Short mmCIF file of C-alpha atoms (C1' of nucleotides) in Angstrom, two decimals:
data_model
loop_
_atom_site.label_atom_id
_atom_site.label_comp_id
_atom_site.label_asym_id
_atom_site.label_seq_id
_atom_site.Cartn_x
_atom_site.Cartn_y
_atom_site.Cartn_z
CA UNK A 1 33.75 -1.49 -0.75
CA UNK A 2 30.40 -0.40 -2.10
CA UNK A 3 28.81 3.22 -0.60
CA UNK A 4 25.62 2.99 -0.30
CA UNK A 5 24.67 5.04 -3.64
CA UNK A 6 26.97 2.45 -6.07
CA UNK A 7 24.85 -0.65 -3.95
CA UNK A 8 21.97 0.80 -4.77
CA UNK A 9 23.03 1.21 -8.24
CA UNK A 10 24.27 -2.55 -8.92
CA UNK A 11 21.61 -3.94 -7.16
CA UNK A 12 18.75 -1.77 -8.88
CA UNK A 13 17.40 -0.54 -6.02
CA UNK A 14 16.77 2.96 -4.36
CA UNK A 15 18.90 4.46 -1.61
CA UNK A 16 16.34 5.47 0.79
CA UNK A 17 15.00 1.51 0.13
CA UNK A 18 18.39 0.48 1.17
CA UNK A 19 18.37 2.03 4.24
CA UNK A 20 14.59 1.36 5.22
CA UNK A 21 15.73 -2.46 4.65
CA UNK A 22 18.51 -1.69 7.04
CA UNK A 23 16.61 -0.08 9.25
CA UNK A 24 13.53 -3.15 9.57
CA UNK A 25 16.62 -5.70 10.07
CA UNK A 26 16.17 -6.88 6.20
CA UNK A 27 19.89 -5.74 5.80
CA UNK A 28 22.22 -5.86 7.99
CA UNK A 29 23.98 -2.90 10.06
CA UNK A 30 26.38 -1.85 7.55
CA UNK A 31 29.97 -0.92 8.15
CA UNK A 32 30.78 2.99 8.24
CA UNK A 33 33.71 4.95 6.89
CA UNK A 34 35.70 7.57 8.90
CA UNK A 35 33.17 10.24 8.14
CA UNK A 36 29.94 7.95 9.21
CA UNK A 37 29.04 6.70 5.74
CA UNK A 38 27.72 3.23 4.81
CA UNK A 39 29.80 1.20 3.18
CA UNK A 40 29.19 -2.25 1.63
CA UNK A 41 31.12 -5.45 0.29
CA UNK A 42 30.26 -8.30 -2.22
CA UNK A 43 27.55 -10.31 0.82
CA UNK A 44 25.24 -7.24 0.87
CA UNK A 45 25.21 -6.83 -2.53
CA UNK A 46 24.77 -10.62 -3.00
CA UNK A 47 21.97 -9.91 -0.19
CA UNK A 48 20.56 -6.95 -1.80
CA UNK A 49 19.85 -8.67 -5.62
CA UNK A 50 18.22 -11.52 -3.37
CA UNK A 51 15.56 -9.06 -1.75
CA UNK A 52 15.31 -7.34 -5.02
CA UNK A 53 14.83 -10.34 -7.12
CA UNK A 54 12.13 -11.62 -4.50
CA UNK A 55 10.60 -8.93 -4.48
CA UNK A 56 10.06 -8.63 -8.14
CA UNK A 57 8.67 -11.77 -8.36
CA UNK A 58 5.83 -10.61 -6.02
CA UNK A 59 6.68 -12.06 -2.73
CA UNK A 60 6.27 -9.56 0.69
CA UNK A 61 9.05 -8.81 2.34
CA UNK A 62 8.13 -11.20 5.52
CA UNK A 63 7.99 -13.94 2.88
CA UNK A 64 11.21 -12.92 1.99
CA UNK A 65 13.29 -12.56 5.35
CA UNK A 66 11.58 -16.42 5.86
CA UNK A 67 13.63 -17.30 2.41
CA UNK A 68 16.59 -15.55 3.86
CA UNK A 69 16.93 -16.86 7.58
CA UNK A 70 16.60 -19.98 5.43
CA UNK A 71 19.41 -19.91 3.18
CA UNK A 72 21.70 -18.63 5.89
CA UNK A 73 21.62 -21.87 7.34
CA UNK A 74 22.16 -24.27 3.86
CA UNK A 75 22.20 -27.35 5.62
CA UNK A 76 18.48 -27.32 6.68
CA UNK A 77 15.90 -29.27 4.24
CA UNK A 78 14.55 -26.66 2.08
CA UNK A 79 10.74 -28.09 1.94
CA UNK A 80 10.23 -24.29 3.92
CA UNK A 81 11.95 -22.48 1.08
CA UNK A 82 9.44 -24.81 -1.24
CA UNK A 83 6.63 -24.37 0.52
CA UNK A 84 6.93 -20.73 0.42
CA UNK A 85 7.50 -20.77 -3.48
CA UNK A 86 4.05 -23.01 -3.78
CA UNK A 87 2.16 -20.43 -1.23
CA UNK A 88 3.26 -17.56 -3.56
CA UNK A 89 2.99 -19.56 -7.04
CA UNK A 90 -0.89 -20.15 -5.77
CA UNK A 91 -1.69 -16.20 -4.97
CA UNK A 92 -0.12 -15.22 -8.52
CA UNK A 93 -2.43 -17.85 -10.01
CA UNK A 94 -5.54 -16.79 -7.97
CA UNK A 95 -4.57 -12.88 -8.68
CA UNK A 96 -4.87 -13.93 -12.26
CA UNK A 97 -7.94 -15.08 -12.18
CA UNK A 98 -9.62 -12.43 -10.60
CA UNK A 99 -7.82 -9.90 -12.77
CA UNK A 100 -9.09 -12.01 -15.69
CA UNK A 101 -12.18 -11.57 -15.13
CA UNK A 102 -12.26 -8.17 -14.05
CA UNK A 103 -10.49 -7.63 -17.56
CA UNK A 104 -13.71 -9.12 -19.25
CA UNK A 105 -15.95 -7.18 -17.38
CA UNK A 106 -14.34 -4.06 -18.04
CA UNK A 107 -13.67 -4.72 -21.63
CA UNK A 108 -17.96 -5.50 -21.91
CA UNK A 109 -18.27 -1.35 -20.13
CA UNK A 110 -15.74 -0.20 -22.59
CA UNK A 111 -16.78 -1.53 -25.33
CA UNK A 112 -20.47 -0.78 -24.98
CA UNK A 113 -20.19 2.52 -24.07
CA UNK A 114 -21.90 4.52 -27.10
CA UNK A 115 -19.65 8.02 -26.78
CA UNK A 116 -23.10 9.72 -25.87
CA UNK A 117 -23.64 11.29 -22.35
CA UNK A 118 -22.80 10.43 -19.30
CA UNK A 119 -26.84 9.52 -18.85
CA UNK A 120 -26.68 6.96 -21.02
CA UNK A 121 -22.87 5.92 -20.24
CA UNK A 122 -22.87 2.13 -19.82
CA UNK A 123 -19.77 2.59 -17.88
CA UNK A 124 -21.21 4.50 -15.42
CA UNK A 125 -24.30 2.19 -15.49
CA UNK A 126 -22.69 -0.90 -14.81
CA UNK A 127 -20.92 0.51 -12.14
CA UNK A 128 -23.91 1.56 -10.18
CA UNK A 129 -25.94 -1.84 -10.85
CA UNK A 130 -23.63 -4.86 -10.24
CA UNK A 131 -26.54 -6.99 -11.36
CA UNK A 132 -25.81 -5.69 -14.74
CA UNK A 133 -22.39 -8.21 -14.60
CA UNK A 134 -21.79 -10.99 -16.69
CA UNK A 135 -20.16 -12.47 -13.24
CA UNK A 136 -19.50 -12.39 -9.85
CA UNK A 137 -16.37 -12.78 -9.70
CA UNK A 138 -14.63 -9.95 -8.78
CA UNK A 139 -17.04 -9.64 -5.75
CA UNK A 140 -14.24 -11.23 -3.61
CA UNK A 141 -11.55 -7.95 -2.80
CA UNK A 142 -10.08 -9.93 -0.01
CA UNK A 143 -8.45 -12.14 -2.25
CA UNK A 144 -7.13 -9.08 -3.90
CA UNK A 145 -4.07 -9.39 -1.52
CA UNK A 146 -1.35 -6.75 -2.00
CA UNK A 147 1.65 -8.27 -3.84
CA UNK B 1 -33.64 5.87 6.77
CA UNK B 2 -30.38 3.82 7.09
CA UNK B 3 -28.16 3.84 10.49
CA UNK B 4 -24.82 3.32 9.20
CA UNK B 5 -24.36 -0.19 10.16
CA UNK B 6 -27.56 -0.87 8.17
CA UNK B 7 -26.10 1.10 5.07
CA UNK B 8 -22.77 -1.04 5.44
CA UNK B 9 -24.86 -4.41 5.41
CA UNK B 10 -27.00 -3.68 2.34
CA UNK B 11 -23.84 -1.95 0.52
CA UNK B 12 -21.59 -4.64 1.37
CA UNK B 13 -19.28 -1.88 3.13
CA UNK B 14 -17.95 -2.12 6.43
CA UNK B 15 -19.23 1.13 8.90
CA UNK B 16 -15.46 2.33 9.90
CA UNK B 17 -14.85 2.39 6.20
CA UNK B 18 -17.99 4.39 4.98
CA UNK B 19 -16.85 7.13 8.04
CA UNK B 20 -13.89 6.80 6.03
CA UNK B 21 -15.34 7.62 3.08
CA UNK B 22 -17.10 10.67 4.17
CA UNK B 23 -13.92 11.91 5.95
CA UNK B 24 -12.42 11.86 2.76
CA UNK B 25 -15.27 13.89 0.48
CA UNK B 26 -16.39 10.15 -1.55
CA UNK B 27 -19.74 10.79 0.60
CA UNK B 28 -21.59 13.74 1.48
CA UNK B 29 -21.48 14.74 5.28
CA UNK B 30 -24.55 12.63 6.05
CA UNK B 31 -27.58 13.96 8.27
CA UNK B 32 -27.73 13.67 11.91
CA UNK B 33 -30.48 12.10 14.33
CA UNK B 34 -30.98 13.32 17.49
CA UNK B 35 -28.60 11.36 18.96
CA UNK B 36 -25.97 12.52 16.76
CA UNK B 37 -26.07 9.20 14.68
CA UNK B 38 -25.51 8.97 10.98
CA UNK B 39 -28.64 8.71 9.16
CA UNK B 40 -28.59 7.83 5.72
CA UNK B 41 -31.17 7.75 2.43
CA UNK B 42 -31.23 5.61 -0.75
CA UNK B 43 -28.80 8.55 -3.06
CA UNK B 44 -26.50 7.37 -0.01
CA UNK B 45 -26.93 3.98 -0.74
CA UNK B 46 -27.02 3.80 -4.19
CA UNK B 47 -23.91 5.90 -3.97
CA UNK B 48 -21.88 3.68 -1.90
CA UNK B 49 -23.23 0.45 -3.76
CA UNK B 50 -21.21 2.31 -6.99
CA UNK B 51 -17.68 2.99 -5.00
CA UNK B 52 -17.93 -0.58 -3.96
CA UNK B 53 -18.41 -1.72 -7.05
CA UNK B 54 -15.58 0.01 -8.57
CA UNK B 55 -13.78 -0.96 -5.83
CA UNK B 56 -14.36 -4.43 -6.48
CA UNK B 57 -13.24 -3.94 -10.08
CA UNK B 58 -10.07 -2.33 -8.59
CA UNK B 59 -10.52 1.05 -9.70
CA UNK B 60 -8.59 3.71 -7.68
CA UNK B 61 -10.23 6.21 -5.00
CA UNK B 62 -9.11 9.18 -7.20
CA UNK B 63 -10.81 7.34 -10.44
CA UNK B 64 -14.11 6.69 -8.75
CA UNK B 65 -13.76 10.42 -7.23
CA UNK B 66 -14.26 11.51 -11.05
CA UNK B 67 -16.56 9.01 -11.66
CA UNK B 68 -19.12 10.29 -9.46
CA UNK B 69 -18.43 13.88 -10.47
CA UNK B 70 -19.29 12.81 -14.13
CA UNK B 71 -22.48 10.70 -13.00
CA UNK B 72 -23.50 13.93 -11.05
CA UNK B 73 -24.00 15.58 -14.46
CA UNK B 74 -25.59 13.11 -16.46
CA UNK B 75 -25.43 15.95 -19.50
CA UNK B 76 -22.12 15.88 -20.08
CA UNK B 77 -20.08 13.80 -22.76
CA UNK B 78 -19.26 10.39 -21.20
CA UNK B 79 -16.04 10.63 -22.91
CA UNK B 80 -14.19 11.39 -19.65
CA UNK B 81 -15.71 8.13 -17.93
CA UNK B 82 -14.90 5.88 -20.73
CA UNK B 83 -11.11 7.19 -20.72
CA UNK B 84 -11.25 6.61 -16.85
CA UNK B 85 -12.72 2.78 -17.39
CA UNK B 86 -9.83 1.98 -20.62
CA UNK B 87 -6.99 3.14 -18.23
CA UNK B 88 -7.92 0.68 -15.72
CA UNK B 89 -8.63 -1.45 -18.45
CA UNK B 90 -5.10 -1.18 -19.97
CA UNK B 91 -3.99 -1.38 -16.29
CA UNK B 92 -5.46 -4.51 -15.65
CA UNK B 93 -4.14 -6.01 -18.31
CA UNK B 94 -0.51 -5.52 -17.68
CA UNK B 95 -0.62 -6.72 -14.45
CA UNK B 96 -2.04 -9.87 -15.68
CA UNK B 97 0.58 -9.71 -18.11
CA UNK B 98 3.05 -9.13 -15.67
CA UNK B 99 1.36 -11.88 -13.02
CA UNK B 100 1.55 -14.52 -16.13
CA UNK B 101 5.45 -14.12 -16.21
CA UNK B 102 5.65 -14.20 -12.71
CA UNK B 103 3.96 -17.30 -12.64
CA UNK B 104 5.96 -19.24 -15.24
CA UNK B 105 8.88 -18.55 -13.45
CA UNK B 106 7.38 -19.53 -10.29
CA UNK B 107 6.51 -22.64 -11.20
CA UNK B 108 9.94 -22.98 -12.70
CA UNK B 109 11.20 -22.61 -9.02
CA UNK B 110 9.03 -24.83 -7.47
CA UNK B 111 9.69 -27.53 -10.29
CA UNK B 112 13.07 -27.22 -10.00
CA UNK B 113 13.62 -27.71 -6.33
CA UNK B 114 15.30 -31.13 -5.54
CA UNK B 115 13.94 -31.69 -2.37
CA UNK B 116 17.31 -31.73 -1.29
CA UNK B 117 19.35 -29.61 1.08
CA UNK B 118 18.71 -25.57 1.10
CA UNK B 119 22.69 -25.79 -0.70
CA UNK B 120 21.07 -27.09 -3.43
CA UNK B 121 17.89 -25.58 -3.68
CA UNK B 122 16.99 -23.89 -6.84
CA UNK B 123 14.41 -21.46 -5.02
CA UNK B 124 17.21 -19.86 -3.27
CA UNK B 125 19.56 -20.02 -5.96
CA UNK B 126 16.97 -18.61 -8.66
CA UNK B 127 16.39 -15.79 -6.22
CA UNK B 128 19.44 -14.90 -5.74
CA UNK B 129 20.60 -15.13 -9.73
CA UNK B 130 18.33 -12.84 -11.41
CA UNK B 131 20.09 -14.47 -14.59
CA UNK B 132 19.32 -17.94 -13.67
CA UNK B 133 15.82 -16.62 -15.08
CA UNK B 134 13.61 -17.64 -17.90
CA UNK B 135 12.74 -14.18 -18.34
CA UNK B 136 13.31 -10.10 -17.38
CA UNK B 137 9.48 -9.31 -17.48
CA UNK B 138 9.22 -9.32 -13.64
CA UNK B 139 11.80 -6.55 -13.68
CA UNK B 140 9.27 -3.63 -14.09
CA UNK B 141 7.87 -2.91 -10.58
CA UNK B 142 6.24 0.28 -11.08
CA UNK B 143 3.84 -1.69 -12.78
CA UNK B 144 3.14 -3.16 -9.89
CA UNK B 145 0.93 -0.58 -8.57
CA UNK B 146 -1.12 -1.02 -5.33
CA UNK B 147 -4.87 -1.65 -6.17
"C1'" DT C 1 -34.45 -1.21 34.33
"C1'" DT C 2 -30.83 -3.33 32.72
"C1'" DA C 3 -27.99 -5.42 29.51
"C1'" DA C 4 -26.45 -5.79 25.00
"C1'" DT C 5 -25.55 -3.94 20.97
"C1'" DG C 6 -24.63 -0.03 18.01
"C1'" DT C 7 -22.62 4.32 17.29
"C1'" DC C 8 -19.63 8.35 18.27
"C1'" DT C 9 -14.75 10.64 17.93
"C1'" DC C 10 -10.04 10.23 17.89
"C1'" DT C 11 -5.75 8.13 17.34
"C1'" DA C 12 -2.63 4.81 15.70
"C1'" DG C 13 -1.32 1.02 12.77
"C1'" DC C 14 -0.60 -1.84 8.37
"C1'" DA C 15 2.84 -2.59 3.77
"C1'" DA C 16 6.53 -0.98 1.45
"C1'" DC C 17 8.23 2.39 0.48
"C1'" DT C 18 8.92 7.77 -1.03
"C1'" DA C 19 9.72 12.60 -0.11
"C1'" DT C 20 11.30 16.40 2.46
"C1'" DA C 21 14.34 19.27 5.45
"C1'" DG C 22 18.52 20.52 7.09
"C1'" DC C 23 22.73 19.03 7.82
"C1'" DT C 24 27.72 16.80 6.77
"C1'" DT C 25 31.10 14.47 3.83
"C1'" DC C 26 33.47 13.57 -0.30
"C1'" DA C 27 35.58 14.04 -4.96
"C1'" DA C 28 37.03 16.73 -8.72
"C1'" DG C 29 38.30 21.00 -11.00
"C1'" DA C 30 40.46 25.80 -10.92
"C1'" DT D 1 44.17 24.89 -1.41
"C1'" DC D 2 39.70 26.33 -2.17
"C1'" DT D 3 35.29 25.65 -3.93
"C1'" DT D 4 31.43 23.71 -5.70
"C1'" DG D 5 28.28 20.17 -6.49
"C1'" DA D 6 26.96 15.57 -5.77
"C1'" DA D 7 26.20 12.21 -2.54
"C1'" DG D 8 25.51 10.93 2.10
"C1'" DC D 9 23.51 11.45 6.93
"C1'" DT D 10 19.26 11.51 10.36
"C1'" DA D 11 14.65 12.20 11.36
"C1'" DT D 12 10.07 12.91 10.25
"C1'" DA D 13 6.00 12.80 7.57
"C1'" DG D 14 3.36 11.38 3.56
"C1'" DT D 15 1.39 7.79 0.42
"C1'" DT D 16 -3.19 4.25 -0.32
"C1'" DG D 17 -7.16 2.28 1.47
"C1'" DC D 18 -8.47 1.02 4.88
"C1'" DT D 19 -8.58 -1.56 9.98
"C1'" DA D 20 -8.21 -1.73 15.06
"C1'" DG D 21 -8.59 0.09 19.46
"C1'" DA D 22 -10.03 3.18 23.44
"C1'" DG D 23 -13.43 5.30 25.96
"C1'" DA D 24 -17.88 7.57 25.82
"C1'" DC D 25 -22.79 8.05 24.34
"C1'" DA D 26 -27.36 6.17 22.02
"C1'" DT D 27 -30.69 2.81 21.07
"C1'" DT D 28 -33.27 -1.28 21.57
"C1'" DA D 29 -35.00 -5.83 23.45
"C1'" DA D 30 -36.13 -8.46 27.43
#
DNA sequence: TTAATGTCTCTAGCAACTATAGCTTCAAGA
DNA sequence: TCTTGAAGCTATAGTTGCTAGAGACATTAA
C-alpha cells in the first residue's frame, strides 16, 4: 500500500491534487491506516496515471470522469470514449490556429519595433489600433477555451 | 460622453467586465452623472479598446498593466514593452509547440480506436499507458499556463 | 405615467488547482 | 526510549479573468 505522498510520487502528481481529486469524487474515498492516513493500492495508482495522462493531453477534468465512468464498464461500445477523443482532437486543432496567428501578429510588433521610445513603439501602437493587423483572427477569445 | 453599456459596445467589452476592470486599477475610477452612473470619455475608450486588444492576443492582465504604464510615458525607452510583447511571443509559441504534440497523439487515439468494445479501445488504453505514447512532450504542464 | 431597459452595488461562482495554518502521525537516529 | 524532522491531516482562502445573480435606483420611449 501506497500513502498518499509515494502515489503522488509514482503517478507525478501533487499531494494536495490528490486529495482535491478525492475530494470532487475524481478518486475514490481512499482507505485509512490506524492513525487516519490515506493509503493506496495498485487501482488508484492505475487511476491516478489515467487522470494525469488525460490531463496532460489537454482534456478537462469533466471530459475526463466521462472517459472514466466509461472504462469502468468495458463492455459498453466505446464510440463515447471516441467521440470524446474527436471533440478534444478538434479544440487542440482550432487552439492552434488561433495561436498561429496570434504568433504572426506578434512576431510583425516585435519585429518592427525600432528600440526608440515608447512614442514611437510599434508594439504599443498596434495594440491600441487593431486596424493596424494583418488579420482578424484572433478577434474570437471565446474560442480561446481553457485547456 | 459614454454610459458604460455604450463604452462596452464600441470597445467590444462586456459592462460587468469593464466594472471589473476599474475595480482592479486597469481603468481609472471613471466620473459620475448625477445619477451616480458611469460616464466615460474617448482616453476611456481608447484605453479599453488597447486591454481588449491585448486581451485578444492573449496577453496577461499583469502584462497589459505595464503596458499602459509604459504608453503613459511615451518618453521613455520602449525597451520594456518590446521585452513584454517577445515573452508572450516566446509563450505563444510553446504552447503551439506543445498543442502540435498534443495533437499528433490525439489523432493517434482517435485513429487507433477499433470501434470495438471499450476492452479494446485504444483511447482508454493510451490514456491509461503514458508509454503506449508516441511522445513525452505533453508531459510539461506548467507550460500550460492559463491565458 | 408607465413600462422597459439600463445601471448600481454586492456577493458568489467557474476551472483546476495551490498555499497557508495549525495540528497529528510516522520513521529513523542517538 | 526519546527526539526530531518529514510527511500527513483538515479546513480555509487565494489564484486568473471574468460571469451570473439579487435587489434597488436611473433613464428613456411611448
Amino acid at each position: 500500500m501506497l500513502t498518499i505522498g509515494k502515489l503522488g510520487a509514482a503517478a507525478g502528481v501533487k499531494v494536495p491534487t490528490i486529495r482535491y481529486y478525492e475530494q470532487i469524487g475524481l478518486l475514490p474515498e481512499a482507505d485509512r491506516s490506524a492513525g487516519n492516513q490515506r493509503l493506496y493500492g495498485q487501482a488508484t495508482l492505475d487511476r491516478l496515471a489515467f487522470i494525469r495522462h488525460a490531463r496532460d493531453l489537454g482534456f478537462r477534468l469533466e471530459a475526463i470522469r466521462d472517459l472514466l465512468s466509461l472504462s469502468d464498464s468495458p463492455d459498453q461500445s466505446c464510440a463515447a470514449a471516441d467521440t470524446i477523443a474527436r471533440a478534444q482532437l478538434a479544440e487542440v486543432e482550432s487552439r492552434i490556429l488561433r495561436l498561429t496567428a496570434l504568433k504572426a501578429e506578434l512576431e510583425r510588433m516585435v519585429v518592427q519595433c525600432s528600440g526608440g521610445r515608447i512614442a514611437n513603439c510599434r508594439v504599443i501602437e498596434v495594440l491600441g489600433d487593431h486596424s493596424l493587423c494583418a488579420t482578424d483572427d484572433h478577434r474570437h477569445p471565446e474560442t480561446e477555451a481553457t485547456p
